mmCIF file with all atom_site columns, C-alpha atoms in Angstrom:
data_model
loop_
_atom_site.group_PDB
_atom_site.id
_atom_site.type_symbol
_atom_site.label_atom_id
_atom_site.label_alt_id
_atom_site.label_comp_id
_atom_site.label_asym_id
_atom_site.label_entity_id
_atom_site.label_seq_id
_atom_site.pdbx_PDB_ins_code
_atom_site.Cartn_x
_atom_site.Cartn_y
_atom_site.Cartn_z
_atom_site.occupancy
_atom_site.B_iso_or_equiv
_atom_site.pdbx_formal_charge
_atom_site.auth_seq_id
_atom_site.auth_comp_id
_atom_site.auth_asym_id
_atom_site.auth_atom_id
_atom_site.pdbx_PDB_model_num
ATOM 1   C CA . MET A 1 1   ? 13.590 -10.429 29.649  1.00 47.00 ? 1   MET A CA 1
ATOM 2   C CA . THR A 1 2   ? 10.913 -11.229 26.751  1.00 50.00 ? 2   THR A CA 1
ATOM 3   C CA . GLU A 1 3   ? 8.954  -8.510  25.460  1.00 49.00 ? 3   GLU A CA 1
ATOM 4   C CA . PRO A 1 4   ? 5.033  -8.868  25.177  1.00 54.00 ? 4   PRO A CA 1
ATOM 5   C CA . ARG A 1 5   ? 3.707  -9.505  21.673  1.00 53.00 ? 5   ARG A CA 1
ATOM 6   C CA . THR A 1 6   ? 3.218  -6.437  19.839  1.00 67.00 ? 6   THR A CA 1
ATOM 7   C CA . LYS A 1 7   ? 3.042  -5.072  16.538  1.00 74.00 ? 7   LYS A CA 1
ATOM 8   C CA . TYR A 1 8   ? 6.174  -2.902  17.657  1.00 73.00 ? 8   TYR A CA 1
ATOM 9   C CA . PHE A 1 9   ? 8.193  -6.147  18.458  1.00 75.00 ? 9   PHE A CA 1
ATOM 10  C CA . GLU A 1 10  ? 7.616  -7.522  15.184  1.00 78.00 ? 10  GLU A CA 1
ATOM 11  C CA . GLU A 1 11  ? 8.787  -4.366  13.493  1.00 86.00 ? 11  GLU A CA 1
ATOM 12  C CA . ARG A 1 12  ? 11.679 -4.135  15.168  1.00 88.00 ? 12  ARG A CA 1
ATOM 13  C CA . TYR A 1 13  ? 12.379 -7.933  14.624  1.00 85.00 ? 13  TYR A CA 1
ATOM 14  C CA . GLU A 1 14  ? 11.618 -7.246  11.054  1.00 87.00 ? 14  GLU A CA 1
ATOM 15  C CA . ALA A 1 15  ? 14.014 -3.865  10.808  1.00 93.00 ? 15  ALA A CA 1
ATOM 16  C CA . ALA A 1 16  ? 16.793 -5.548  12.556  1.00 92.00 ? 16  ALA A CA 1
ATOM 17  C CA . LEU A 1 17  ? 16.784 -8.724  10.350  1.00 91.00 ? 17  LEU A CA 1
ATOM 18  C CA . GLY A 1 18  ? 16.304 -6.632  6.992   1.00 93.00 ? 18  GLY A CA 1
ATOM 19  C CA . ARG A 1 19  ? 19.564 -4.653  8.184   1.00 96.00 ? 19  ARG A CA 1
ATOM 20  C CA . MET A 1 20  ? 21.695 -7.984  8.868   1.00 95.00 ? 20  MET A CA 1
ATOM 21  C CA . LEU A 1 21  ? 20.768 -9.863  5.900   1.00 94.00 ? 21  LEU A CA 1
ATOM 22  C CA . VAL A 1 22  ? 21.696 -6.399  4.012   1.00 96.00 ? 22  VAL A CA 1
ATOM 23  C CA . ARG A 1 23  ? 24.956 -6.141  5.415   1.00 97.00 ? 23  ARG A CA 1
ATOM 24  C CA . PHE A 1 24  ? 25.237 -9.994  4.976   1.00 97.00 ? 24  PHE A CA 1
ATOM 25  C CA . ASN A 1 25  ? 24.782 -9.755  1.295   1.00 96.00 ? 25  ASN A CA 1
ATOM 26  C CA . GLN A 1 26  ? 27.068 -6.919  0.946   1.00 97.00 ? 26  GLN A CA 1
ATOM 27  C CA . LEU A 1 27  ? 30.018 -8.937  2.531   1.00 98.00 ? 27  LEU A CA 1
ATOM 28  C CA . GLU A 1 28  ? 29.063 -12.196 0.284   1.00 96.00 ? 28  GLU A CA 1
ATOM 29  C CA . SER A 1 29  ? 29.142 -9.871  -2.711  1.00 95.00 ? 29  SER A CA 1
ATOM 30  C CA . LEU A 1 30  ? 32.656 -8.517  -1.636  1.00 96.00 ? 30  LEU A CA 1
ATOM 31  C CA . LEU A 1 31  ? 33.875 -11.719 -0.891  1.00 96.00 ? 31  LEU A CA 1
ATOM 32  C CA . ALA A 1 32  ? 33.085 -13.064 -4.381  1.00 94.00 ? 32  ALA A CA 1
ATOM 33  C CA . GLU A 1 33  ? 34.577 -9.930  -6.130  1.00 93.00 ? 33  GLU A CA 1
ATOM 34  C CA . ILE A 1 34  ? 37.939 -10.544 -4.274  1.00 94.00 ? 34  ILE A CA 1
ATOM 35  C CA . ILE A 1 35  ? 38.091 -14.133 -4.995  1.00 93.00 ? 35  ILE A CA 1
ATOM 36  C CA . ARG A 1 36  ? 37.234 -13.461 -8.637  1.00 91.00 ? 36  ARG A CA 1
ATOM 37  C CA . VAL A 1 37  ? 39.689 -10.697 -9.316  1.00 91.00 ? 37  VAL A CA 1
ATOM 38  C CA . THR A 1 38  ? 42.361 -13.092 -7.480  1.00 89.00 ? 38  THR A CA 1
ATOM 39  C CA . THR A 1 39  ? 41.613 -16.269 -8.995  1.00 87.00 ? 39  THR A CA 1
ATOM 40  C CA . LYS A 1 40  ? 41.360 -14.991 -12.572 1.00 84.00 ? 40  LYS A CA 1
ATOM 41  C CA . GLU A 1 41  ? 43.894 -11.991 -12.633 1.00 83.00 ? 41  GLU A CA 1
ATOM 42  C CA . LYS A 1 42  ? 46.541 -12.784 -9.923  1.00 81.00 ? 42  LYS A CA 1
ATOM 43  C CA . LEU A 1 43  ? 46.787 -16.410 -9.792  1.00 81.00 ? 43  LEU A CA 1
ATOM 44  C CA . MET A 1 44  ? 45.505 -16.905 -13.577 1.00 84.00 ? 44  MET A CA 1
ATOM 45  C CA . LYS A 1 45  ? 43.412 -19.852 -12.418 1.00 81.00 ? 45  LYS A CA 1
ATOM 46  C CA . PRO A 1 46  ? 39.566 -18.753 -13.424 1.00 79.00 ? 46  PRO A CA 1
ATOM 47  C CA . HIS A 1 47  ? 38.268 -22.172 -13.058 1.00 80.00 ? 47  HIS A CA 1
ATOM 48  C CA . LEU A 1 48  ? 39.108 -21.520 -9.391  1.00 77.00 ? 48  LEU A CA 1
ATOM 49  C CA . PHE A 1 49  ? 36.295 -18.906 -9.231  1.00 79.00 ? 49  PHE A CA 1
ATOM 50  C CA . LYS A 1 50  ? 32.550 -20.344 -8.778  1.00 79.00 ? 50  LYS A CA 1
ATOM 51  C CA . ILE A 1 51  ? 30.011 -17.916 -9.234  1.00 76.00 ? 51  ILE A CA 1
ATOM 52  C CA . ASN A 1 52  ? 27.241 -19.896 -7.340  1.00 84.00 ? 52  ASN A CA 1
ATOM 53  C CA . GLU A 1 53  ? 29.288 -20.891 -4.076  1.00 90.00 ? 53  GLU A CA 1
ATOM 54  C CA . PHE A 1 54  ? 27.409 -20.868 -0.757  1.00 94.00 ? 54  PHE A CA 1
ATOM 55  C CA . TYR A 1 55  ? 28.798 -17.987 1.422   1.00 95.00 ? 55  TYR A CA 1
ATOM 56  C CA . ILE A 1 56  ? 30.676 -20.438 3.800   1.00 96.00 ? 56  ILE A CA 1
ATOM 57  C CA . GLN A 1 57  ? 32.093 -22.125 0.534   1.00 95.00 ? 57  GLN A CA 1
ATOM 58  C CA . LYS A 1 58  ? 33.620 -18.479 -0.480  1.00 95.00 ? 58  LYS A CA 1
ATOM 59  C CA . VAL A 1 59  ? 34.960 -18.068 3.108   1.00 97.00 ? 59  VAL A CA 1
ATOM 60  C CA . GLU A 1 60  ? 36.680 -21.239 3.097   1.00 95.00 ? 60  GLU A CA 1
ATOM 61  C CA . ARG A 1 61  ? 37.969 -20.532 -0.555  1.00 94.00 ? 61  ARG A CA 1
ATOM 62  C CA . LEU A 1 62  ? 39.226 -17.262 0.533   1.00 94.00 ? 62  LEU A CA 1
ATOM 63  C CA . ASP A 1 63  ? 40.797 -18.724 3.513   1.00 95.00 ? 63  ASP A CA 1
ATOM 64  C CA . LEU A 1 64  ? 42.942 -21.269 1.338   1.00 92.00 ? 64  LEU A CA 1
ATOM 65  C CA . MET A 1 65  ? 43.568 -18.168 -1.472  1.00 90.00 ? 65  MET A CA 1
ATOM 66  C CA . LEU A 1 66  ? 45.418 -16.429 1.171   1.00 89.00 ? 66  LEU A CA 1
ATOM 67  C CA . CYS A 1 67  ? 47.940 -19.041 1.419   1.00 86.00 ? 67  CYS A CA 1
ATOM 68  C CA . ALA A 1 68  ? 49.119 -17.937 -1.843  1.00 85.00 ? 68  ALA A CA 1
ATOM 69  C CA . PHE A 1 69  ? 49.539 -14.053 -0.599  1.00 84.00 ? 69  PHE A CA 1
ATOM 70  C CA . PRO A 1 70  ? 51.511 -14.084 2.888   1.00 81.00 ? 70  PRO A CA 1
ATOM 71  C CA . ARG A 1 71  ? 51.734 -10.384 2.918   1.00 80.00 ? 71  ARG A CA 1
ATOM 72  C CA . TRP A 1 72  ? 47.954 -9.764  2.762   1.00 86.00 ? 72  TRP A CA 1
ATOM 73  C CA . PRO A 1 73  ? 46.249 -9.166  5.585   1.00 88.00 ? 73  PRO A CA 1
ATOM 74  C CA . ALA A 1 74  ? 43.833 -12.006 6.766   1.00 91.00 ? 74  ALA A CA 1
ATOM 75  C CA . PRO A 1 75  ? 40.322 -11.235 8.001   1.00 95.00 ? 75  PRO A CA 1
ATOM 76  C CA . ASP A 1 76  ? 38.969 -13.143 11.178  1.00 96.00 ? 76  ASP A CA 1
ATOM 77  C CA . PHE A 1 77  ? 37.759 -16.420 9.811   1.00 97.00 ? 77  PHE A CA 1
ATOM 78  C CA . GLU A 1 78  ? 36.267 -17.391 12.687  1.00 97.00 ? 78  GLU A CA 1
ATOM 79  C CA . ARG A 1 79  ? 34.015 -14.336 12.966  1.00 98.00 ? 79  ARG A CA 1
ATOM 80  C CA . LEU A 1 80  ? 33.076 -14.886 9.412   1.00 98.00 ? 80  LEU A CA 1
ATOM 81  C CA . ARG A 1 81  ? 32.186 -18.411 9.971   1.00 97.00 ? 81  ARG A CA 1
ATOM 82  C CA . ARG A 1 82  ? 30.096 -17.322 13.086  1.00 96.00 ? 82  ARG A CA 1
ATOM 83  C CA . ILE A 1 83  ? 28.463 -14.856 10.676  1.00 97.00 ? 83  ILE A CA 1
ATOM 84  C CA . ASN A 1 84  ? 27.321 -17.894 8.300   1.00 94.00 ? 84  ASN A CA 1
ATOM 85  C CA . ALA A 1 85  ? 25.508 -19.836 11.470  1.00 90.00 ? 85  ALA A CA 1
ATOM 86  C CA . TRP A 1 86  ? 23.878 -16.572 12.343  1.00 90.00 ? 86  TRP A CA 1
ATOM 87  C CA . ARG A 1 87  ? 22.803 -15.761 8.871   1.00 91.00 ? 87  ARG A CA 1
ATOM 88  C CA . ASN A 1 88  ? 21.319 -19.741 8.587   1.00 87.00 ? 88  ASN A CA 1
ATOM 89  C CA . GLU A 1 89  ? 19.609 -19.267 11.646  1.00 84.00 ? 89  GLU A CA 1
ATOM 90  C CA . LEU A 1 90  ? 17.869 -16.135 10.839  1.00 85.00 ? 90  LEU A CA 1
ATOM 91  C CA . ALA A 1 91  ? 17.047 -16.597 6.991   1.00 82.00 ? 91  ALA A CA 1
ATOM 92  C CA . HIS A 1 92  ? 16.102 -20.429 7.174   1.00 78.00 ? 92  HIS A CA 1
ATOM 93  C CA . GLY A 1 93  ? 14.539 -20.313 11.261  1.00 74.00 ? 93  GLY A CA 1
ATOM 94  C CA . HIS A 1 94  ? 10.938 -20.179 11.804  1.00 71.00 ? 94  HIS A CA 1
ATOM 95  C CA . PHE A 1 95  ? 10.094 -16.947 13.715  1.00 72.00 ? 95  PHE A CA 1
ATOM 96  C CA . HIS A 1 96  ? 6.818  -17.410 16.150  1.00 71.00 ? 96  HIS A CA 1
ATOM 97  C CA . GLN A 1 97  ? 5.506  -16.820 19.570  1.00 71.00 ? 97  GLN A CA 1
ATOM 98  C CA . ASP A 1 98  ? 5.541  -19.681 22.052  1.00 71.00 ? 98  ASP A CA 1
ATOM 99  C CA . PRO A 1 99  ? 1.517  -19.641 23.144  1.00 76.00 ? 99  PRO A CA 1
ATOM 100 C CA . ASN A 1 100 ? 2.496  -20.946 26.661  1.00 78.00 ? 100 ASN A CA 1
ATOM 101 C CA . THR A 1 101 ? 5.139  -18.316 27.642  1.00 72.00 ? 101 THR A CA 1
ATOM 102 C CA . GLY A 1 102 ? 4.709  -15.430 24.910  1.00 69.00 ? 102 GLY A CA 1
ATOM 103 C CA . GLU A 1 103 ? 8.356  -15.779 24.041  1.00 67.00 ? 103 GLU A CA 1
ATOM 104 C CA . TRP A 1 104 ? 9.146  -14.900 20.664  1.00 68.00 ? 104 TRP A CA 1
ATOM 105 C CA . LEU A 1 105 ? 11.391 -17.637 19.511  1.00 68.00 ? 105 LEU A CA 1
ATOM 106 C CA . THR A 1 106 ? 13.241 -18.725 16.172  1.00 70.00 ? 106 THR A CA 1
ATOM 107 C CA . GLU A 1 107 ? 12.967 -22.541 15.521  1.00 66.00 ? 107 GLU A CA 1
ATOM 108 C CA . SER A 1 108 ? 15.905 -24.098 13.898  1.00 63.00 ? 108 SER A CA 1
ATOM 109 C CA . VAL A 1 109 ? 15.185 -25.694 10.699  1.00 62.00 ? 109 VAL A CA 1
ATOM 110 C CA . HIS A 1 110 ? 18.521 -27.251 10.229  1.00 59.00 ? 110 HIS A CA 1
ATOM 111 C CA . LYS A 1 111 ? 18.996 -29.334 13.482  1.00 60.00 ? 111 LYS A CA 1
ATOM 112 C CA . LYS A 1 112 ? 16.377 -31.911 14.517  1.00 60.00 ? 112 LYS A CA 1
ATOM 113 C CA . GLY A 1 113 ? 15.299 -31.849 18.101  1.00 59.00 ? 113 GLY A CA 1
ATOM 114 C CA . HIS A 1 114 ? 17.005 -28.364 18.170  1.00 61.00 ? 114 HIS A CA 1
ATOM 115 C CA . LYS A 1 115 ? 15.220 -26.357 20.837  1.00 66.00 ? 115 LYS A CA 1
ATOM 116 C CA . SER A 1 116 ? 13.759 -22.922 19.938  1.00 63.00 ? 116 SER A CA 1
ATOM 117 C CA . VAL A 1 117 ? 15.916 -20.276 21.028  1.00 68.00 ? 117 VAL A CA 1
ATOM 118 C CA . GLU A 1 118 ? 14.769 -16.687 21.833  1.00 73.00 ? 118 GLU A CA 1
ATOM 119 C CA . ILE A 1 119 ? 16.292 -14.295 19.291  1.00 78.00 ? 119 ILE A CA 1
ATOM 120 C CA . THR A 1 120 ? 15.709 -10.606 19.927  1.00 81.00 ? 120 THR A CA 1
ATOM 121 C CA . PRO A 1 121 ? 16.152 -7.378  17.588  1.00 86.00 ? 121 PRO A CA 1
ATOM 122 C CA . GLN A 1 122 ? 18.928 -6.577  20.236  1.00 90.00 ? 122 GLN A CA 1
ATOM 123 C CA . MET A 1 123 ? 20.498 -9.960  19.474  1.00 90.00 ? 123 MET A CA 1
ATOM 124 C CA . ILE A 1 124 ? 20.344 -9.656  16.072  1.00 92.00 ? 124 ILE A CA 1
ATOM 125 C CA . ASP A 1 125 ? 21.802 -5.725  16.167  1.00 96.00 ? 125 ASP A CA 1
ATOM 126 C CA . SER A 1 126 ? 24.922 -7.295  17.981  1.00 96.00 ? 126 SER A CA 1
ATOM 127 C CA . TRP A 1 127 ? 25.416 -9.787  15.043  1.00 95.00 ? 127 TRP A CA 1
ATOM 128 C CA . THR A 1 128 ? 25.028 -6.848  12.519  1.00 97.00 ? 128 THR A CA 1
ATOM 129 C CA . ALA A 1 129 ? 27.624 -4.886  14.508  1.00 98.00 ? 129 ALA A CA 1
ATOM 130 C CA . GLN A 1 130 ? 29.975 -8.200  13.919  1.00 98.00 ? 130 GLN A CA 1
ATOM 131 C CA . VAL A 1 131 ? 28.932 -8.464  10.132  1.00 98.00 ? 131 VAL A CA 1
ATOM 132 C CA . GLU A 1 132 ? 29.841 -4.754  9.657   1.00 98.00 ? 132 GLU A CA 1
ATOM 133 C CA . GLN A 1 133 ? 33.384 -5.101  11.174  1.00 97.00 ? 133 GLN A CA 1
ATOM 134 C CA . ALA A 1 134 ? 33.911 -8.107  8.984   1.00 98.00 ? 134 ALA A CA 1
ATOM 135 C CA . LEU A 1 135 ? 32.792 -6.107  6.156   1.00 97.00 ? 135 LEU A CA 1
ATOM 136 C CA . THR A 1 136 ? 35.728 -3.596  7.196   1.00 96.00 ? 136 THR A CA 1
ATOM 137 C CA . ASP A 1 137 ? 38.279 -6.285  7.905   1.00 96.00 ? 137 ASP A CA 1
ATOM 138 C CA . VAL A 1 138 ? 37.393 -7.727  4.385   1.00 96.00 ? 138 VAL A CA 1
ATOM 139 C CA . GLU A 1 139 ? 37.425 -4.554  2.676   1.00 95.00 ? 139 GLU A CA 1
ATOM 140 C CA . GLY A 1 140 ? 40.893 -3.950  3.681   1.00 93.00 ? 140 GLY A CA 1
ATOM 141 C CA . LEU A 1 141 ? 42.035 -6.926  0.986   1.00 93.00 ? 141 LEU A CA 1
ATOM 142 C CA . LEU A 1 142 ? 40.699 -4.863  -1.942  1.00 91.00 ? 142 LEU A CA 1
ATOM 143 C CA . PRO A 1 143 ? 43.854 -2.811  -2.560  1.00 89.00 ? 143 PRO A CA 1
ATOM 144 C CA . TYR A 1 144 ? 45.399 -6.148  -2.597  1.00 89.00 ? 144 TYR A CA 1
ATOM 145 C CA . ALA A 1 145 ? 43.318 -7.908  -5.053  1.00 88.00 ? 145 ALA A CA 1
ATOM 146 C CA . TRP A 1 146 ? 43.181 -4.809  -7.384  1.00 86.00 ? 146 TRP A CA 1
ATOM 147 C CA . LEU A 1 147 ? 46.800 -3.628  -7.121  1.00 82.00 ? 147 LEU A CA 1
ATOM 148 C CA . ASP A 1 148 ? 50.115 -5.258  -7.119  1.00 64.00 ? 148 ASP A CA 1
ATOM 149 C CA . GLU A 1 149 ? 51.168 -5.637  -3.650  1.00 60.00 ? 149 GLU A CA 1
ATOM 150 C CA . PRO A 1 150 ? 50.243 -2.023  -2.611  1.00 54.00 ? 150 PRO A CA 1
ATOM 151 C CA . ASP A 1 151 ? 52.433 0.279   -0.818  1.00 58.00 ? 151 ASP A CA 1
ATOM 152 C CA . PRO A 1 152 ? 50.171 1.546   1.964   1.00 61.00 ? 152 PRO A CA 1
ATOM 153 C CA . ASP A 1 153 ? 52.285 4.863   2.528   1.00 65.00 ? 153 ASP A CA 1
ATOM 154 C CA . ARG A 1 154 ? 51.994 5.332   -1.848  1.00 59.00 ? 154 ARG A CA 1
ATOM 155 C CA . PRO A 1 155 ? 49.003 7.971   -2.373  1.00 64.00 ? 155 PRO A CA 1
ATOM 156 C CA . LEU A 1 156 ? 46.468 6.434   -4.480  1.00 59.00 ? 156 LEU A CA 1
ATOM 157 C CA . PRO A 1 157 ? 46.183 8.058   -7.982  1.00 57.00 ? 157 PRO A CA 1
ATOM 158 C CA . PRO A 1 158 ? 44.038 11.158  -8.507  1.00 68.00 ? 158 PRO A CA 1
ATOM 159 C CA . GLY A 1 159 ? 40.338 10.363  -8.596  1.00 65.00 ? 159 GLY A CA 1
ATOM 160 C CA . ALA A 1 160 ? 40.882 6.882   -7.515  1.00 59.00 ? 160 ALA A CA 1
ATOM 161 C CA . SER A 1 161 ? 39.146 5.474   -4.245  1.00 61.00 ? 161 SER A CA 1
ATOM 162 C CA . PRO A 1 162 ? 40.110 2.765   -1.924  1.00 61.00 ? 162 PRO A CA 1
ATOM 163 C CA . VAL A 1 163 ? 36.789 1.272   -1.992  1.00 57.00 ? 163 VAL A CA 1
ATOM 164 C CA . PRO A 1 164 ? 34.288 0.507   -5.100  1.00 49.00 ? 164 PRO A CA 1
ATOM 165 C CA . LEU A 1 165 ? 31.996 3.444   -5.950  1.00 46.00 ? 165 LEU A CA 1
ATOM 166 C CA . MET A 1 166 ? 28.465 2.325   -5.913  1.00 45.00 ? 166 MET A CA 1
#
């Protein structure tokens, strides 16, 4: 069901969009860090690290890179690819209200002739939950990138953290 045009709906949409994009940026930064450490320090191939890659290029690079490390856990790459599509719809789409129906729609700017779709704050929240799950999965690679084939039963040194301190 479509909500009527209200300031409340716009604010909910904006808040949901902001949460999703913040989590997406965290995920993209984490992918870059894992690729940076792995290519430069583990593989000794610093030329494989590209600082200005798009998110999807980072996902594909990580997928290929993990072939060199078969004992490392693999994140859900299909989810990571879906996240790219959702992020692009939100970041590049045009959010507007259909004057005939009152529906709030996001019009794709990437696909000619693509029909506008209704994207609700609830949909964005569900996408954000998927981004958060992907973030958790990718965080699981950090000990492998930072340490030499870590033993999960071995405790961390005193004062060490399994995730970067911000």
